[in-house]
Amino acid sequence: TPEEDSGGRSGTPTAVDRLPALLLALAVGGLIAFQPPANALLAKHVSALGAAFVSLAVSLAIVTVLLVASGSAGELGGIGEIRPIHLIGGLGGAAVVAGTIYAVGPLGAAGLTATLVATQLAVSLVIDRFGLLGVEQAGVTITRVLGVGLLIAGMALVLHR
């Protein structure tokens, strides 16, 4: 159902609903800044793909513990209904982990992060516009386009050495 494809959300989130999500996103964003340099450092010992493997294995172990500890393991019963489109998240995760190991050296942590964020926002605007992957449709406004433009400008400034 469309509600299931959207993660079970219905209606518009309130400011109160959004605050915990914003705080979580800020914390995760800060942690993600450490990921490429840490993986590149690890790659010096186990190769780039080896570092990607170790990083993803640690992620898998943590998510497995969270899944079991939360009592949600039984919800994997629907795994037989997975379609290829559902695997995009895993593909993106592997691409981020493996690709950033190579890109962090030439771009630096700040340049890499600026590039990832600007690209994510630009593509996310398209996802919102067309309601792709169960996301609620949102219009493309001049304010949103200006926000993307400013991030792209910021990316260019951060990449300038």
PDB file of C-alpha atoms in Angstrom:
ATOM      1  CA  THR A   1       0.000   0.000   0.000  1.00  0.00           C
ATOM      2  CA  PRO A   2       1.145   3.595  -0.427  1.00  0.00           C
ATOM      3  CA  GLU A   3       1.196   4.069   3.356  1.00  0.00           C
ATOM      4  CA  GLU A   4       3.451   1.010   3.777  1.00  0.00           C
ATOM      5  CA  ASP A   5       5.742   2.234   0.993  1.00  0.00           C
ATOM      6  CA  SER A   6       6.059   5.569   2.797  1.00  0.00           C
ATOM      7  CA  GLY A   7       7.124   3.926   6.044  1.00  0.00           C
ATOM      8  CA  GLY A   8       3.661   3.973   7.562  1.00  0.00           C
ATOM      9  CA  ARG A   9       3.503   7.773   7.759  1.00  0.00           C
ATOM     10  CA  SER A  10       0.207   9.503   7.318  1.00  0.00           C
ATOM     11  CA  GLY A  11      -0.545  13.190   7.364  1.00  0.00           C
ATOM     12  CA  THR A  12       1.856  16.056   7.791  1.00  0.00           C
ATOM     13  CA  PRO A  13       4.381  15.938  10.657  1.00  0.00           C
ATOM     14  CA  THR A  14       4.100  18.663  13.260  1.00  0.00           C
ATOM     15  CA  ALA A  15       6.966  20.794  14.578  1.00  0.00           C
ATOM     16  CA  VAL A  16       7.023  18.593  17.693  1.00  0.00           C
ATOM     17  CA  ASP A  17       7.322  15.466  15.536  1.00  0.00           C
ATOM     18  CA  ARG A  18      10.117  17.059  13.554  1.00  0.00           C
ATOM     19  CA  LEU A  19      12.340  18.136  16.486  1.00  0.00           C
ATOM     20  CA  PRO A  20      13.520  14.622  17.462  1.00  0.00           C
ATOM     21  CA  ALA A  21      14.062  13.834  13.777  1.00  0.00           C
ATOM     22  CA  LEU A  22      16.091  17.017  13.341  1.00  0.00           C
ATOM     23  CA  LEU A  23      18.224  16.273  16.405  1.00  0.00           C
ATOM     24  CA  LEU A  24      18.817  12.718  15.203  1.00  0.00           C
ATOM     25  CA  ALA A  25      19.738  13.957  11.715  1.00  0.00           C
ATOM     26  CA  LEU A  26      22.197  16.471  13.207  1.00  0.00           C
ATOM     27  CA  ALA A  27      23.844  13.773  15.314  1.00  0.00           C
ATOM     28  CA  VAL A  28      24.034  11.332  12.405  1.00  0.00           C
ATOM     29  CA  GLY A  29      25.348  14.070  10.115  1.00  0.00           C
ATOM     30  CA  GLY A  30      28.155  14.814  12.550  1.00  0.00           C
ATOM     31  CA  LEU A  31      29.032  11.141  12.814  1.00  0.00           C
ATOM     32  CA  ILE A  32      28.976  10.697   9.037  1.00  0.00           C
ATOM     33  CA  ALA A  33      31.659  13.381   8.678  1.00  0.00           C
ATOM     34  CA  PHE A  34      34.078  10.980  10.385  1.00  0.00           C
ATOM     35  CA  GLN A  35      33.172   7.989   8.210  1.00  0.00           C
ATOM     36  CA  PRO A  36      35.225   8.639   5.036  1.00  0.00           C
ATOM     37  CA  PRO A  37      38.473   9.638   6.779  1.00  0.00           C
ATOM     38  CA  ALA A  38      38.161   6.741   9.243  1.00  0.00           C
ATOM     39  CA  ASN A  39      37.531   4.283   6.402  1.00  0.00           C
ATOM     40  CA  ALA A  40      40.424   5.722   4.378  1.00  0.00           C
ATOM     41  CA  LEU A  41      42.677   5.270   7.410  1.00  0.00           C
ATOM     42  CA  LEU A  42      41.450   1.683   7.756  1.00  0.00           C
ATOM     43  CA  ALA A  43      42.113   1.140   4.016  1.00  0.00           C
ATOM     44  CA  LYS A  44      45.837   1.631   4.657  1.00  0.00           C
ATOM     45  CA  HIS A  45      45.703  -1.672   6.553  1.00  0.00           C
ATOM     46  CA  VAL A  46      43.151  -3.733   4.619  1.00  0.00           C
ATOM     47  CA  SER A  47      42.752  -2.064   1.156  1.00  0.00           C
ATOM     48  CA  ALA A  48      39.911   0.241   0.114  1.00  0.00           C
ATOM     49  CA  LEU A  49      37.438  -2.546  -0.586  1.00  0.00           C
ATOM     50  CA  GLY A  50      38.555  -4.318   2.582  1.00  0.00           C
ATOM     51  CA  ALA A  51      37.808  -1.139   4.552  1.00  0.00           C
ATOM     52  CA  ALA A  52      34.394  -0.879   2.880  1.00  0.00           C
ATOM     53  CA  PHE A  53      33.720  -4.493   3.827  1.00  0.00           C
ATOM     54  CA  VAL A  54      34.772  -3.985   7.466  1.00  0.00           C
ATOM     55  CA  SER A  55      32.729  -0.779   7.707  1.00  0.00           C
ATOM     56  CA  LEU A  56      29.606  -2.427   6.308  1.00  0.00           C
ATOM     57  CA  ALA A  57      30.139  -5.519   8.489  1.00  0.00           C
ATOM     58  CA  VAL A  58      30.242  -3.283  11.580  1.00  0.00           C
ATOM     59  CA  SER A  59      27.062  -1.564  10.342  1.00  0.00           C
ATOM     60  CA  LEU A  60      25.386  -4.931   9.812  1.00  0.00           C
ATOM     61  CA  ALA A  61      26.384  -6.100  13.298  1.00  0.00           C
ATOM     62  CA  ILE A  62      25.024  -2.933  14.938  1.00  0.00           C
ATOM     63  CA  VAL A  63      21.749  -3.037  13.020  1.00  0.00           C
ATOM     64  CA  THR A  64      21.388  -6.758  13.810  1.00  0.00           C
ATOM     65  CA  VAL A  65      21.761  -6.078  17.533  1.00  0.00           C
ATOM     66  CA  LEU A  66      19.258  -3.187  17.319  1.00  0.00           C
ATOM     67  CA  LEU A  67      16.800  -5.337  15.356  1.00  0.00           C
ATOM     68  CA  VAL A  68      16.954  -8.177  17.874  1.00  0.00           C
ATOM     69  CA  ALA A  69      17.062  -5.951  20.985  1.00  0.00           C
ATOM     70  CA  SER A  70      14.030  -3.969  19.812  1.00  0.00           C
ATOM     71  CA  GLY A  71      12.031  -7.136  19.229  1.00  0.00           C
ATOM     72  CA  SER A  72      11.640  -6.292  15.550  1.00  0.00           C
ATOM     73  CA  ALA A  73      13.358  -9.365  14.101  1.00  0.00           C
ATOM     74  CA  GLY A  74       9.978 -11.012  13.495  1.00  0.00           C
ATOM     75  CA  GLU A  75       9.102  -8.200  11.122  1.00  0.00           C
ATOM     76  CA  LEU A  76      11.557  -9.676   8.625  1.00  0.00           C
ATOM     77  CA  GLY A  77       8.775 -12.104   7.704  1.00  0.00           C
ATOM     78  CA  GLY A  78       7.926  -9.808   4.797  1.00  0.00           C
ATOM     79  CA  ILE A  79      11.391 -10.193   3.275  1.00  0.00           C
ATOM     80  CA  GLY A  80       9.971 -12.404   0.529  1.00  0.00           C
ATOM     81  CA  GLU A  81       8.053  -9.412  -0.833  1.00  0.00           C
ATOM     82  CA  ILE A  82      11.145  -7.310  -1.443  1.00  0.00           C
ATOM     83  CA  ARG A  83      11.387  -5.894  -4.947  1.00  0.00           C
ATOM     84  CA  PRO A  84      14.521  -4.541  -6.642  1.00  0.00           C
ATOM     85  CA  ILE A  85      13.487  -0.946  -5.914  1.00  0.00           C
ATOM     86  CA  HIS A  86      13.722  -1.717  -2.182  1.00  0.00           C
ATOM     87  CA  LEU A  87      17.448  -2.437  -2.574  1.00  0.00           C
ATOM     88  CA  ILE A  88      18.357   1.112  -3.608  1.00  0.00           C
ATOM     89  CA  GLY A  89      19.133   2.003   0.015  1.00  0.00           C
ATOM     90  CA  GLY A  90      21.683  -0.798   0.285  1.00  0.00           C
ATOM     91  CA  LEU A  91      23.191   0.167  -3.040  1.00  0.00           C
ATOM     92  CA  GLY A  92      23.483   3.768  -1.862  1.00  0.00           C
ATOM     93  CA  GLY A  93      25.031   2.712   1.436  1.00  0.00           C
ATOM     94  CA  ALA A  94      27.652   0.586  -0.287  1.00  0.00           C
ATOM     95  CA  ALA A  95      28.360   3.369  -2.787  1.00  0.00           C
ATOM     96  CA  VAL A  96      28.832   5.924  -0.007  1.00  0.00           C
ATOM     97  CA  VAL A  97      31.133   3.685   1.993  1.00  0.00           C
ATOM     98  CA  ALA A  98      33.240   2.448  -0.920  1.00  0.00           C
ATOM     99  CA  GLY A  99      33.208   5.633  -2.999  1.00  0.00           C
ATOM    100  CA  THR A 100      34.092   8.019  -0.205  1.00  0.00           C
ATOM    101  CA  ILE A 101      37.188   6.010   0.708  1.00  0.00           C
ATOM    102  CA  TYR A 102      38.614   6.975  -2.680  1.00  0.00           C
ATOM    103  CA  ALA A 103      37.226  10.527  -2.810  1.00  0.00           C
ATOM    104  CA  VAL A 104      38.189  11.770   0.672  1.00  0.00           C
ATOM    105  CA  GLY A 105      41.917  11.981  -0.174  1.00  0.00           C
ATOM    106  CA  PRO A 106      41.668  14.300  -3.172  1.00  0.00           C
ATOM    107  CA  LEU A 107      38.655  16.297  -1.924  1.00  0.00           C
ATOM    108  CA  GLY A 108      39.317  16.358   1.827  1.00  0.00           C
ATOM    109  CA  ALA A 109      36.632  15.626   4.400  1.00  0.00           C
ATOM    110  CA  ALA A 110      34.961  19.028   4.004  1.00  0.00           C
ATOM    111  CA  GLY A 111      35.051  19.003   0.194  1.00  0.00           C
ATOM    112  CA  LEU A 112      33.691  15.478   0.061  1.00  0.00           C
ATOM    113  CA  THR A 113      30.905  16.254   2.529  1.00  0.00           C
ATOM    114  CA  ALA A 114      29.971  19.465   0.699  1.00  0.00           C
ATOM    115  CA  THR A 115      29.804  17.560  -2.585  1.00  0.00           C
ATOM    116  CA  LEU A 116      27.714  14.739  -1.119  1.00  0.00           C
ATOM    117  CA  VAL A 117      25.287  17.104   0.610  1.00  0.00           C
ATOM    118  CA  ALA A 118      24.825  19.390  -2.415  1.00  0.00           C
ATOM    119  CA  THR A 119      24.221  16.376  -4.662  1.00  0.00           C
ATOM    120  CA  GLN A 120      21.866  14.736  -2.168  1.00  0.00           C
ATOM    121  CA  LEU A 121      19.806  17.896  -1.850  1.00  0.00           C
ATOM    122  CA  ALA A 122      19.565  18.418  -5.614  1.00  0.00           C
ATOM    123  CA  VAL A 123      18.489  14.809  -6.217  1.00  0.00           C
ATOM    124  CA  SER A 124      16.165  14.900  -3.184  1.00  0.00           C
ATOM    125  CA  LEU A 125      14.386  17.880  -4.692  1.00  0.00           C
ATOM    126  CA  VAL A 126      13.562  15.707  -7.711  1.00  0.00           C
ATOM    127  CA  ILE A 127      12.488  12.823  -5.456  1.00  0.00           C
ATOM    128  CA  ASP A 128      10.160  15.178  -3.563  1.00  0.00           C
ATOM    129  CA  ARG A 129       8.804  16.765  -6.742  1.00  0.00           C
ATOM    130  CA  PHE A 130       7.740  13.454  -8.267  1.00  0.00           C
ATOM    131  CA  GLY A 131       6.940  11.637  -5.009  1.00  0.00           C
ATOM    132  CA  LEU A 132       9.412   8.888  -5.819  1.00  0.00           C
ATOM    133  CA  LEU A 133       9.843   5.866  -3.543  1.00  0.00           C
ATOM    134  CA  GLY A 134       6.723   6.664  -1.521  1.00  0.00           C
ATOM    135  CA  VAL A 135       7.833  10.152  -0.485  1.00  0.00           C
ATOM    136  CA  GLU A 136       5.014  12.666  -0.254  1.00  0.00           C
ATOM    137  CA  GLN A 137       5.087  14.994  -3.266  1.00  0.00           C
ATOM    138  CA  ALA A 138       6.356  18.506  -2.624  1.00  0.00           C
ATOM    139  CA  GLY A 139       6.505  21.328  -5.095  1.00  0.00           C
ATOM    140  CA  VAL A 140       9.662  22.842  -6.477  1.00  0.00           C
ATOM    141  CA  THR A 141       9.618  26.401  -5.227  1.00  0.00           C
ATOM    142  CA  ILE A 142      12.018  29.233  -5.875  1.00  0.00           C
ATOM    143  CA  THR A 143      13.059  29.028  -2.214  1.00  0.00           C
ATOM    144  CA  ARG A 144      13.962  25.348  -2.518  1.00  0.00           C
ATOM    145  CA  VAL A 145      15.824  25.886  -5.793  1.00  0.00           C
ATOM    146  CA  LEU A 146      17.687  28.805  -4.231  1.00  0.00           C
ATOM    147  CA  GLY A 147      18.623  26.549  -1.294  1.00  0.00           C
ATOM    148  CA  VAL A 148      20.099  23.991  -3.691  1.00  0.00           C
ATOM    149  CA  GLY A 149      21.914  26.756  -5.562  1.00  0.00           C
ATOM    150  CA  LEU A 150      23.412  28.074  -2.338  1.00  0.00           C
ATOM    151  CA  LEU A 151      24.607  24.603  -1.381  1.00  0.00           C
ATOM    152  CA  ILE A 152      26.203  24.180  -4.806  1.00  0.00           C
ATOM    153  CA  ALA A 153      27.885  27.576  -4.386  1.00  0.00           C
ATOM    154  CA  GLY A 154      29.024  26.513  -0.912  1.00  0.00           C
ATOM    155  CA  MET A 155      30.374  23.274  -2.347  1.00  0.00           C
ATOM    156  CA  ALA A 156      32.390  25.232  -4.907  1.00  0.00           C
ATOM    157  CA  LEU A 157      33.769  27.486  -2.174  1.00  0.00           C
ATOM    158  CA  VAL A 158      34.711  24.560   0.074  1.00  0.00           C
ATOM    159  CA  LEU A 159      36.364  22.709  -2.837  1.00  0.00           C
ATOM    160  CA  HIS A 160      38.435  25.785  -3.781  1.00  0.00           C
ATOM    161  CA  ARG A 161      41.885  25.328  -2.263  1.00  0.00           C
TER     162      ARG A 161
END
